[in-house]
Amino acid sequence: MKITIGAVCEPGTAMENKTGGWRTFMPVFDYEKCIRCAICEVACPDMCIYADQTTANDKGKCLYKADYDYCKGCGICANECPKDVITMTLEEK
């Protein structure tokens, strides 16, 4: 498989297998700070962050949530968020 540098690739096996069970950290969102920019959604390598359509504002922009069945807790979303909306928190089982 040839991959172009800078290309956005399809997610790996996370869409086929629930991987949230072995996560140590989980993303927690502070929606008071969210500017609805979608950077977290784009940055997630497993596409488990999604726009919650029920939260659309008057401009049609939504808040973002994580599908914890597929989130591996990598923290890329938190690292990329320009407003520090996402905090990686130790998950309690």
mmCIF file with all atom_site columns, N, CA and C in Angstrom, residues 6-74:
data_model
loop_
_atom_site.group_PDB
_atom_site.id
_atom_site.type_symbol
_atom_site.label_atom_id
_atom_site.label_alt_id
_atom_site.label_comp_id
_atom_site.label_asym_id
_atom_site.label_entity_id
_atom_site.label_seq_id
_atom_site.pdbx_PDB_ins_code
_atom_site.Cartn_x
_atom_site.Cartn_y
_atom_site.Cartn_z
_atom_site.occupancy
_atom_site.B_iso_or_equiv
_atom_site.pdbx_formal_charge
_atom_site.auth_seq_id
_atom_site.auth_comp_id
_atom_site.auth_asym_id
_atom_site.auth_atom_id
_atom_site.pdbx_PDB_model_num
ATOM 1   N N  . GLY A 1 6  ? 1.347   13.397 4.238  1.00 0.00 ? 6  GLY A N  1
ATOM 2   C CA . GLY A 1 6  ? 0.353   14.436 4.486  1.00 0.00 ? 6  GLY A CA 1
ATOM 3   C C  . GLY A 1 6  ? -1.063  14.041 4.122  1.00 0.00 ? 6  GLY A C  1
ATOM 4   N N  . ALA A 1 7  ? -1.246  12.831 3.617  1.00 0.00 ? 7  ALA A N  1
ATOM 5   C CA . ALA A 1 7  ? -2.586  12.382 3.224  1.00 0.00 ? 7  ALA A CA 1
ATOM 6   C C  . ALA A 1 7  ? -3.385  11.953 4.449  1.00 0.00 ? 7  ALA A C  1
ATOM 7   N N  . VAL A 1 8  ? -4.686  12.082 4.366  1.00 0.00 ? 8  VAL A N  1
ATOM 8   C CA . VAL A 1 8  ? -5.576  11.586 5.408  1.00 0.00 ? 8  VAL A CA 1
ATOM 9   C C  . VAL A 1 8  ? -5.960  10.169 5.020  1.00 0.00 ? 8  VAL A C  1
ATOM 10  N N  . CYS A 1 9  ? -5.655  9.213  5.878  1.00 0.00 ? 9  CYS A N  1
ATOM 11  C CA . CYS A 1 9  ? -5.891  7.801  5.579  1.00 0.00 ? 9  CYS A CA 1
ATOM 12  C C  . CYS A 1 9  ? -7.155  7.297  6.259  1.00 0.00 ? 9  CYS A C  1
ATOM 13  N N  . GLU A 1 10 ? -7.700  6.237  5.742  1.00 0.00 ? 10 GLU A N  1
ATOM 14  C CA . GLU A 1 10 ? -8.838  5.570  6.357  1.00 0.00 ? 10 GLU A CA 1
ATOM 15  C C  . GLU A 1 10 ? -8.409  5.025  7.714  1.00 0.00 ? 10 GLU A C  1
ATOM 16  N N  . PRO A 1 11 ? -9.338  4.940  8.679  1.00 0.00 ? 11 PRO A N  1
ATOM 17  C CA . PRO A 1 11 ? -8.975  4.401  9.987  1.00 0.00 ? 11 PRO A CA 1
ATOM 18  C C  . PRO A 1 11 ? -8.586  2.935  9.887  1.00 0.00 ? 11 PRO A C  1
ATOM 19  N N  . GLY A 1 12 ? -7.823  2.492  10.867 1.00 0.00 ? 12 GLY A N  1
ATOM 20  C CA . GLY A 1 12 ? -7.382  1.103  10.885 1.00 0.00 ? 12 GLY A CA 1
ATOM 21  C C  . GLY A 1 12 ? -8.483  0.153  11.299 1.00 0.00 ? 12 GLY A C  1
ATOM 22  N N  . THR A 1 13 ? -8.203  -0.708 12.224 1.00 0.00 ? 13 THR A N  1
ATOM 23  C CA . THR A 1 13 ? -9.146  -1.748 12.612 1.00 0.00 ? 13 THR A CA 1
ATOM 24  C C  . THR A 1 13 ? -10.145 -1.310 13.664 1.00 0.00 ? 13 THR A C  1
ATOM 25  N N  . ALA A 1 14 ? -10.036 -0.107 14.167 1.00 0.00 ? 14 ALA A N  1
ATOM 26  C CA . ALA A 1 14 ? -10.922 0.319  15.254 1.00 0.00 ? 14 ALA A CA 1
ATOM 27  C C  . ALA A 1 14 ? -12.390 0.299  14.849 1.00 0.00 ? 14 ALA A C  1
ATOM 28  N N  . MET A 1 15 ? -12.694 0.516  13.597 1.00 0.00 ? 15 MET A N  1
ATOM 29  C CA . MET A 1 15 ? -14.082 0.506  13.158 1.00 0.00 ? 15 MET A CA 1
ATOM 30  C C  . MET A 1 15 ? -14.650 -0.916 13.152 1.00 0.00 ? 15 MET A C  1
ATOM 31  N N  . GLU A 1 16 ? -13.782 -1.904 13.079 1.00 0.00 ? 16 GLU A N  1
ATOM 32  C CA . GLU A 1 16 ? -14.228 -3.291 13.038 1.00 0.00 ? 16 GLU A CA 1
ATOM 33  C C  . GLU A 1 16 ? -14.219 -3.947 14.420 1.00 0.00 ? 16 GLU A C  1
ATOM 34  N N  . ASN A 1 17 ? -13.398 -3.425 15.316 1.00 0.00 ? 17 ASN A N  1
ATOM 35  C CA . ASN A 1 17 ? -13.235 -4.026 16.640 1.00 0.00 ? 17 ASN A CA 1
ATOM 36  C C  . ASN A 1 17 ? -13.334 -2.953 17.712 1.00 0.00 ? 17 ASN A C  1
ATOM 37  N N  . LYS A 1 18 ? -14.183 -3.174 18.697 1.00 0.00 ? 18 LYS A N  1
ATOM 38  C CA . LYS A 1 18 ? -14.276 -2.219 19.802 1.00 0.00 ? 18 LYS A CA 1
ATOM 39  C C  . LYS A 1 18 ? -12.982 -2.289 20.599 1.00 0.00 ? 18 LYS A C  1
ATOM 40  N N  . THR A 1 19 ? -12.322 -1.151 20.729 1.00 0.00 ? 19 THR A N  1
ATOM 41  C CA . THR A 1 19 ? -11.010 -1.112 21.373 1.00 0.00 ? 19 THR A CA 1
ATOM 42  C C  . THR A 1 19 ? -11.010 -0.302 22.661 1.00 0.00 ? 19 THR A C  1
ATOM 43  N N  . GLY A 1 20 ? -12.139 0.254  23.042 1.00 0.00 ? 20 GLY A N  1
ATOM 44  C CA . GLY A 1 20 ? -12.197 1.101  24.226 1.00 0.00 ? 20 GLY A CA 1
ATOM 45  C C  . GLY A 1 20 ? -11.911 0.383  25.525 1.00 0.00 ? 20 GLY A C  1
ATOM 46  N N  . GLY A 1 21 ? -12.036 -0.936 25.550 1.00 0.00 ? 21 GLY A N  1
ATOM 47  C CA . GLY A 1 21 ? -11.853 -1.694 26.776 1.00 0.00 ? 21 GLY A CA 1
ATOM 48  C C  . GLY A 1 21 ? -10.448 -1.678 27.337 1.00 0.00 ? 21 GLY A C  1
ATOM 49  N N  . TRP A 1 22 ? -9.455  -1.421 26.499 1.00 0.00 ? 22 TRP A N  1
ATOM 50  C CA . TRP A 1 22 ? -8.087  -1.413 27.005 1.00 0.00 ? 22 TRP A CA 1
ATOM 51  C C  . TRP A 1 22 ? -7.525  -0.004 27.144 1.00 0.00 ? 22 TRP A C  1
ATOM 52  N N  . ARG A 1 23 ? -8.388  0.982  27.067 1.00 0.00 ? 23 ARG A N  1
ATOM 53  C CA . ARG A 1 23 ? -7.983  2.383  27.213 1.00 0.00 ? 23 ARG A CA 1
ATOM 54  C C  . ARG A 1 23 ? -7.643  2.665  28.684 1.00 0.00 ? 23 ARG A C  1
ATOM 55  N N  . THR A 1 24 ? -6.580  3.451  28.932 1.00 0.00 ? 24 THR A N  1
ATOM 56  C CA . THR A 1 24 ? -6.210  3.873  30.280 1.00 0.00 ? 24 THR A CA 1
ATOM 57  C C  . THR A 1 24 ? -6.716  5.283  30.561 1.00 0.00 ? 24 THR A C  1
ATOM 58  N N  . PHE A 1 25 ? -6.593  6.161  29.567 1.00 0.00 ? 25 PHE A N  1
ATOM 59  C CA . PHE A 1 25 ? -7.064  7.535  29.696 1.00 0.00 ? 25 PHE A CA 1
ATOM 60  C C  . PHE A 1 25 ? -8.223  7.767  28.741 1.00 0.00 ? 25 PHE A C  1
ATOM 61  N N  . MET A 1 26 ? -9.142  8.625  29.151 1.00 0.00 ? 26 MET A N  1
ATOM 62  C CA . MET A 1 26 ? -10.286 8.935  28.295 1.00 0.00 ? 26 MET A CA 1
ATOM 63  C C  . MET A 1 26 ? -10.429 10.449 28.161 1.00 0.00 ? 26 MET A C  1
ATOM 64  N N  . PRO A 1 27 ? -10.876 10.915 26.989 1.00 0.00 ? 27 PRO A N  1
ATOM 65  C CA . PRO A 1 27 ? -11.069 12.348 26.805 1.00 0.00 ? 27 PRO A CA 1
ATOM 66  C C  . PRO A 1 27 ? -12.340 12.826 27.496 1.00 0.00 ? 27 PRO A C  1
ATOM 67  N N  . VAL A 1 28 ? -12.213 13.929 28.222 1.00 0.00 ? 28 VAL A N  1
ATOM 68  C CA . VAL A 1 28 ? -13.356 14.565 28.870 1.00 0.00 ? 28 VAL A CA 1
ATOM 69  C C  . VAL A 1 28 ? -13.445 15.978 28.299 1.00 0.00 ? 28 VAL A C  1
ATOM 70  N N  . PHE A 1 29 ? -14.636 16.366 27.857 1.00 0.00 ? 29 PHE A N  1
ATOM 71  C CA . PHE A 1 29 ? -14.835 17.633 27.159 1.00 0.00 ? 29 PHE A CA 1
ATOM 72  C C  . PHE A 1 29 ? -15.388 18.703 28.098 1.00 0.00 ? 29 PHE A C  1
ATOM 73  N N  . ASP A 1 30 ? -14.824 19.915 28.030 1.00 0.00 ? 30 ASP A N  1
ATOM 74  C CA . ASP A 1 30 ? -15.344 21.081 28.747 1.00 0.00 ? 30 ASP A CA 1
ATOM 75  C C  . ASP A 1 30 ? -16.039 21.952 27.700 1.00 0.00 ? 30 ASP A C  1
ATOM 76  N N  . TYR A 1 31 ? -17.329 21.745 27.536 1.00 0.00 ? 31 TYR A N  1
ATOM 77  C CA . TYR A 1 31 ? -18.060 22.389 26.450 1.00 0.00 ? 31 TYR A CA 1
ATOM 78  C C  . TYR A 1 31 ? -18.191 23.898 26.605 1.00 0.00 ? 31 TYR A C  1
ATOM 79  N N  . GLU A 1 32 ? -17.939 24.428 27.796 1.00 0.00 ? 32 GLU A N  1
ATOM 80  C CA . GLU A 1 32 ? -17.982 25.880 27.990 1.00 0.00 ? 32 GLU A CA 1
ATOM 81  C C  . GLU A 1 32 ? -16.894 26.569 27.160 1.00 0.00 ? 32 GLU A C  1
ATOM 82  N N  . LYS A 1 33 ? -15.787 25.855 26.911 1.00 0.00 ? 33 LYS A N  1
ATOM 83  C CA . LYS A 1 33 ? -14.664 26.435 26.171 1.00 0.00 ? 33 LYS A CA 1
ATOM 84  C C  . LYS A 1 33 ? -14.670 26.087 24.684 1.00 0.00 ? 33 LYS A C  1
ATOM 85  N N  . CYS A 1 34 ? -15.528 25.176 24.263 1.00 0.00 ? 34 CYS A N  1
ATOM 86  C CA . CYS A 1 34 ? -15.506 24.672 22.886 1.00 0.00 ? 34 CYS A CA 1
ATOM 87  C C  . CYS A 1 34 ? -15.954 25.738 21.886 1.00 0.00 ? 34 CYS A C  1
ATOM 88  N N  . ILE A 1 35 ? -15.147 25.932 20.830 1.00 0.00 ? 35 ILE A N  1
ATOM 89  C CA . ILE A 1 35 ? -15.498 26.874 19.765 1.00 0.00 ? 35 ILE A CA 1
ATOM 90  C C  . ILE A 1 35 ? -16.032 26.142 18.525 1.00 0.00 ? 35 ILE A C  1
ATOM 91  N N  . ARG A 1 36 ? -16.228 24.845 18.652 1.00 0.00 ? 36 ARG A N  1
ATOM 92  C CA . ARG A 1 36 ? -16.830 24.018 17.600 1.00 0.00 ? 36 ARG A CA 1
ATOM 93  C C  . ARG A 1 36 ? -16.028 24.060 16.290 1.00 0.00 ? 36 ARG A C  1
ATOM 94  N N  . CYS A 1 37 ? -14.722 23.951 16.419 1.00 0.00 ? 37 CYS A N  1
ATOM 95  C CA . CYS A 1 37 ? -13.837 24.077 15.252 1.00 0.00 ? 37 CYS A CA 1
ATOM 96  C C  . CYS A 1 37 ? -13.621 22.766 14.502 1.00 0.00 ? 37 CYS A C  1
ATOM 97  N N  . ALA A 1 38 ? -13.921 21.631 15.107 1.00 0.00 ? 38 ALA A N  1
ATOM 98  C CA . ALA A 1 38 ? -13.810 20.296 14.501 1.00 0.00 ? 38 ALA A CA 1
ATOM 99  C C  . ALA A 1 38 ? -12.379 19.771 14.394 1.00 0.00 ? 38 ALA A C  1
ATOM 100 N N  . ILE A 1 39 ? -11.416 20.462 14.976 1.00 0.00 ? 39 ILE A N  1
ATOM 101 C CA . ILE A 1 39 ? -10.040 19.978 14.904 1.00 0.00 ? 39 ILE A CA 1
ATOM 102 C C  . ILE A 1 39 ? -9.907  18.623 15.592 1.00 0.00 ? 39 ILE A C  1
ATOM 103 N N  . CYS A 1 40 ? -10.594 18.429 16.706 1.00 0.00 ? 40 CYS A N  1
ATOM 104 C CA . CYS A 1 40 ? -10.525 17.144 17.412 1.00 0.00 ? 40 CYS A CA 1
ATOM 105 C C  . CYS A 1 40 ? -11.040 16.005 16.534 1.00 0.00 ? 40 CYS A C  1
ATOM 106 N N  . GLU A 1 41 ? -12.118 16.261 15.812 1.00 0.00 ? 41 GLU A N  1
ATOM 107 C CA . GLU A 1 41 ? -12.703 15.243 14.938 1.00 0.00 ? 41 GLU A CA 1
ATOM 108 C C  . GLU A 1 41 ? -11.736 14.865 13.822 1.00 0.00 ? 41 GLU A C  1
ATOM 109 N N  . VAL A 1 42 ? -11.101 15.854 13.229 1.00 0.00 ? 42 VAL A N  1
ATOM 110 C CA . VAL A 1 42 ? -10.159 15.615 12.134 1.00 0.00 ? 42 VAL A CA 1
ATOM 111 C C  . VAL A 1 42 ? -8.892  14.928 12.641 1.00 0.00 ? 42 VAL A C  1
ATOM 112 N N  . ALA A 1 43 ? -8.435  15.294 13.838 1.00 0.00 ? 43 ALA A N  1
ATOM 113 C CA . ALA A 1 43 ? -7.178  14.761 14.373 1.00 0.00 ? 43 ALA A CA 1
ATOM 114 C C  . ALA A 1 43 ? -7.276  13.318 14.849 1.00 0.00 ? 43 ALA A C  1
ATOM 115 N N  . CYS A 1 44 ? -8.462  12.857 15.206 1.00 0.00 ? 44 CYS A N  1
ATOM 116 C CA . CYS A 1 44 ? -8.613  11.511 15.762 1.00 0.00 ? 44 CYS A CA 1
ATOM 117 C C  . CYS A 1 44 ? -8.238  10.444 14.730 1.00 0.00 ? 44 CYS A C  1
ATOM 118 N N  . PRO A 1 45 ? -7.221  9.627  15.017 1.00 0.00 ? 45 PRO A N  1
ATOM 119 C CA . PRO A 1 45 ? -6.794  8.620  14.044 1.00 0.00 ? 45 PRO A CA 1
ATOM 120 C C  . PRO A 1 45 ? -7.791  7.476  13.858 1.00 0.00 ? 45 PRO A C  1
ATOM 121 N N  . ASP A 1 46 ? -8.707  7.309  14.799 1.00 0.00 ? 46 ASP A N  1
ATOM 122 C CA . ASP A 1 46 ? -9.679  6.222  14.700 1.00 0.00 ? 46 ASP A CA 1
ATOM 123 C C  . ASP A 1 46 ? -11.088 6.707  14.406 1.00 0.00 ? 46 ASP A C  1
ATOM 124 N N  . MET A 1 47 ? -11.228 7.992  14.140 1.00 0.00 ? 47 MET A N  1
ATOM 125 C CA . MET A 1 47 ? -12.523 8.585  13.789 1.00 0.00 ? 47 MET A CA 1
ATOM 126 C C  . MET A 1 47 ? -13.597 8.298  14.833 1.00 0.00 ? 47 MET A C  1
ATOM 127 N N  . CYS A 1 48 ? -13.223 8.321  16.102 1.00 0.00 ? 48 CYS A N  1
ATOM 128 C CA . CYS A 1 48 ? -14.222 8.060  17.143 1.00 0.00 ? 48 CYS A CA 1
ATOM 129 C C  . CYS A 1 48 ? -14.801 9.345  17.720 1.00 0.00 ? 48 CYS A C  1
ATOM 130 N N  . ILE A 1 49 ? -14.305 10.500 17.294 1.00 0.00 ? 49 ILE A N  1
ATOM 131 C CA . ILE A 1 49 ? -14.898 11.772 17.715 1.00 0.00 ? 49 ILE A CA 1
ATOM 132 C C  . ILE A 1 49 ? -15.846 12.209 16.611 1.00 0.00 ? 49 ILE A C  1
ATOM 133 N N  . TYR A 1 50 ? -17.043 12.590 17.017 1.00 0.00 ? 50 TYR A N  1
ATOM 134 C CA . TYR A 1 50 ? -18.075 12.927 16.034 1.00 0.00 ? 50 TYR A CA 1
ATOM 135 C C  . TYR A 1 50 ? -18.852 14.163 16.456 1.00 0.00 ? 50 TYR A C  1
ATOM 136 N N  . ALA A 1 51 ? -19.456 14.822 15.476 1.00 0.00 ? 51 ALA A N  1
ATOM 137 C CA . ALA A 1 51 ? -20.300 15.992 15.734 1.00 0.00 ? 51 ALA A CA 1
ATOM 138 C C  . ALA A 1 51 ? -21.661 15.510 16.213 1.00 0.00 ? 51 ALA A C  1
ATOM 139 N N  . ASP A 1 52 ? -22.065 15.975 17.378 1.00 0.00 ? 52 ASP A N  1
ATOM 140 C CA . ASP A 1 52 ? -23.376 15.627 17.927 1.00 0.00 ? 52 ASP A CA 1
ATOM 141 C C  . ASP A 1 52 ? -24.403 16.583 17.323 1.00 0.00 ? 52 ASP A C  1
ATOM 142 N N  . GLN A 1 53 ? -25.157 16.095 16.355 1.00 0.00 ? 53 GLN A N  1
ATOM 143 C CA . GLN A 1 53 ? -26.100 16.937 15.610 1.00 0.00 ? 53 GLN A CA 1
ATOM 144 C C  . GLN A 1 53 ? -27.182 17.551 16.493 1.00 0.00 ? 53 GLN A C  1
ATOM 145 N N  . THR A 1 54 ? -27.423 16.970 17.650 1.00 0.00 ? 54 THR A N  1
ATOM 146 C CA . THR A 1 54 ? -28.460 17.512 18.536 1.00 0.00 ? 54 THR A CA 1
ATOM 147 C C  . THR A 1 54 ? -27.998 18.777 19.257 1.00 0.00 ? 54 THR A C  1
ATOM 148 N N  . THR A 1 55 ? -26.713 19.128 19.122 1.00 0.00 ? 55 THR A N  1
ATOM 149 C CA . THR A 1 55 ? -26.176 20.300 19.815 1.00 0.00 ? 55 THR A CA 1
ATOM 150 C C  . THR A 1 55 ? -25.902 21.468 18.876 1.00 0.00 ? 55 THR A C  1
ATOM 151 N N  . ALA A 1 56 ? -26.411 21.416 17.662 1.00 0.00 ? 56 ALA A N  1
ATOM 152 C CA . ALA A 1 56 ? -26.129 22.469 16.675 1.00 0.00 ? 56 ALA A CA 1
ATOM 153 C C  . ALA A 1 56 ? -26.611 23.831 17.170 1.00 0.00 ? 56 ALA A C  1
ATOM 154 N N  . ASN A 1 57 ? -25.757 24.829 16.989 1.00 0.00 ? 57 ASN A N  1
ATOM 155 C CA . ASN A 1 57 ? -26.147 26.185 17.364 1.00 0.00 ? 57 ASN A CA 1
ATOM 156 C C  . ASN A 1 57 ? -26.842 26.866 16.180 1.00 0.00 ? 57 ASN A C  1
ATOM 157 N N  . ASP A 1 58 ? -27.103 28.164 16.284 1.00 0.00 ? 58 ASP A N  1
ATOM 158 C CA . ASP A 1 58 ? -27.824 28.865 15.224 1.00 0.00 ? 58 ASP A CA 1
ATOM 159 C C  . ASP A 1 58 ? -27.049 28.941 13.912 1.00 0.00 ? 58 ASP A C  1
ATOM 160 N N  . LYS A 1 59 ? -25.744 28.663 13.945 1.00 0.00 ? 59 LYS A N  1
ATOM 161 C CA . LYS A 1 59 ? -24.923 28.636 12.734 1.00 0.00 ? 59 LYS A CA 1
ATOM 162 C C  . LYS A 1 59 ? -24.735 27.214 12.211 1.00 0.00 ? 59 LYS A C  1
ATOM 163 N N  . GLY A 1 60 ? -25.375 26.251 12.862 1.00 0.00 ? 60 GLY A N  1
ATOM 164 C CA . GLY A 1 60 ? -25.270 24.859 12.442 1.00 0.00 ? 60 GLY A CA 1
ATOM 165 C C  . GLY A 1 60 ? -24.032 24.143 12.945 1.00 0.00 ? 60 GLY A C  1
ATOM 166 N N  . LYS A 1 61 ? -23.258 24.779 13.807 1.00 0.00 ? 61 LYS A N  1
ATOM 167 C CA . LYS A 1 61 ? -22.042 24.160 14.347 1.00 0.00 ? 61 LYS A CA 1
ATOM 168 C C  . LYS A 1 61 ? -22.399 23.320 15.569 1.00 0.00 ? 61 LYS A C  1
ATOM 169 N N  . CYS A 1 62 ? -21.828 22.121 15.630 1.00 0.00 ? 62 CYS A N  1
ATOM 170 C CA . CYS A 1 62 ? -22.150 21.167 16.695 1.00 0.00 ? 62 CYS A CA 1
ATOM 171 C C  . CYS A 1 62 ? -21.018 21.050 17.707 1.00 0.00 ? 62 CYS A C  1
ATOM 172 N N  . LEU A 1 63 ? -21.348 20.515 18.869 1.00 0.00 ? 63 LEU A N  1
ATOM 173 C CA . LEU A 1 63 ? -20.335 20.122 19.835 1.00 0.00 ? 63 LEU A CA 1
ATOM 174 C C  . LEU A 1 63 ? -19.862 18.720 19.455 1.00 0.00 ? 63 LEU A C  1
ATOM 175 N N  . TYR A 1 64 ? -18.702 18.332 19.954 1.00 0.00 ? 64 TYR A N  1
ATOM 176 C CA . TYR A 1 64 ? -18.114 17.049 19.589 1.00 0.00 ? 64 TYR A CA 1
ATOM 177 C C  . TYR A 1 64 ? -18.077 16.113 20.786 1.00 0.00 ? 64 TYR A C  1
ATOM 178 N N  . LYS A 1 65 ? -18.267 14.847 20.511 1.00 0.00 ? 65 LYS A N  1
ATOM 179 C CA . LYS A 1 65 ? -18.259 13.808 21.541 1.00 0.00 ? 65 LYS A CA 1
ATOM 180 C C  . LYS A 1 65 ? -17.381 12.658 21.067 1.00 0.00 ? 65 LYS A C  1
ATOM 181 N N  . ALA A 1 66 ? -16.977 11.822 22.011 1.00 0.00 ? 66 ALA A N  1
ATOM 182 C CA . ALA A 1 66 ? -16.172 10.648 21.677 1.00 0.00 ? 66 ALA A CA 1
ATOM 183 C C  . ALA A 1 66 ? -17.017 9.395  21.821 1.00 0.00 ? 66 ALA A C  1
ATOM 184 N N  . ASP A 1 67 ? -16.857 8.484  20.887 1.00 0.00 ? 67 ASP A N  1
ATOM 185 C CA . ASP A 1 67 ? -17.479 7.169  20.991 1.00 0.00 ? 67 ASP A CA 1
ATOM 186 C C  . ASP A 1 67 ? -16.498 6.308  21.786 1.00 0.00 ? 67 ASP A C  1
ATOM 187 N N  . TYR A 1 68 ? -16.780 6.151  23.070 1.00 0.00 ? 68 TYR A N  1
ATOM 188 C CA . TYR A 1 68 ? -15.844 5.475  23.962 1.00 0.00 ? 68 TYR A CA 1
ATOM 189 C C  . TYR A 1 68 ? -15.684 3.985  23.664 1.00 0.00 ? 68 TYR A C  1
ATOM 190 N N  . ASP A 1 69 ? -16.549 3.405  22.857 1.00 0.00 ? 69 ASP A N  1
ATOM 191 C CA . ASP A 1 69 ? -16.361 2.009  22.450 1.00 0.00 ? 69 ASP A CA 1
ATOM 192 C C  . ASP A 1 69 ? -15.131 1.864  21.560 1.00 0.00 ? 69 ASP A C  1
ATOM 193 N N  . TYR A 1 70 ? -14.762 2.945  20.870 1.00 0.00 ? 70 TYR A N  1
ATOM 194 C CA . TYR A 1 70 ? -13.656 2.884  19.914 1.00 0.00 ? 70 TYR A CA 1
ATOM 195 C C  . TYR A 1 70 ? -12.466 3.760  20.284 1.00 0.00 ? 70 TYR A C  1
ATOM 196 N N  . CYS A 1 71 ? -12.634 4.643  21.247 1.00 0.00 ? 71 CYS A N  1
ATOM 197 C CA . CYS A 1 71 ? -11.543 5.537  21.659 1.00 0.00 ? 71 CYS A CA 1
ATOM 198 C C  . CYS A 1 71 ? -10.453 4.738  22.368 1.00 0.00 ? 71 CYS A C  1
ATOM 199 N N  . LYS A 1 72 ? -9.218  4.910  21.911 1.00 0.00 ? 72 LYS A N  1
ATOM 200 C CA . LYS A 1 72 ? -8.090  4.204  22.517 1.00 0.00 ? 72 LYS A CA 1
ATOM 201 C C  . LYS A 1 72 ? -7.391  5.043  23.576 1.00 0.00 ? 72 LYS A C  1
ATOM 202 N N  . GLY A 1 73 ? -7.823  6.299  23.732 1.00 0.00 ? 73 GLY A N  1
ATOM 203 C CA . GLY A 1 73 ? -7.226  7.162  24.747 1.00 0.00 ? 73 GLY A CA 1
ATOM 204 C C  . GLY A 1 73 ? -5.851  7.677  24.383 1.00 0.00 ? 73 GLY A C  1
ATOM 205 N N  . CYS A 1 74 ? -5.582  7.848  23.103 1.00 0.00 ? 74 CYS A N  1
ATOM 206 C CA . CYS A 1 74 ? -4.248  8.269  22.662 1.00 0.00 ? 74 CYS A CA 1
ATOM 207 C C  . CYS A 1 74 ? -3.940  9.722  23.015 1.00 0.00 ? 74 CYS A C  1
#
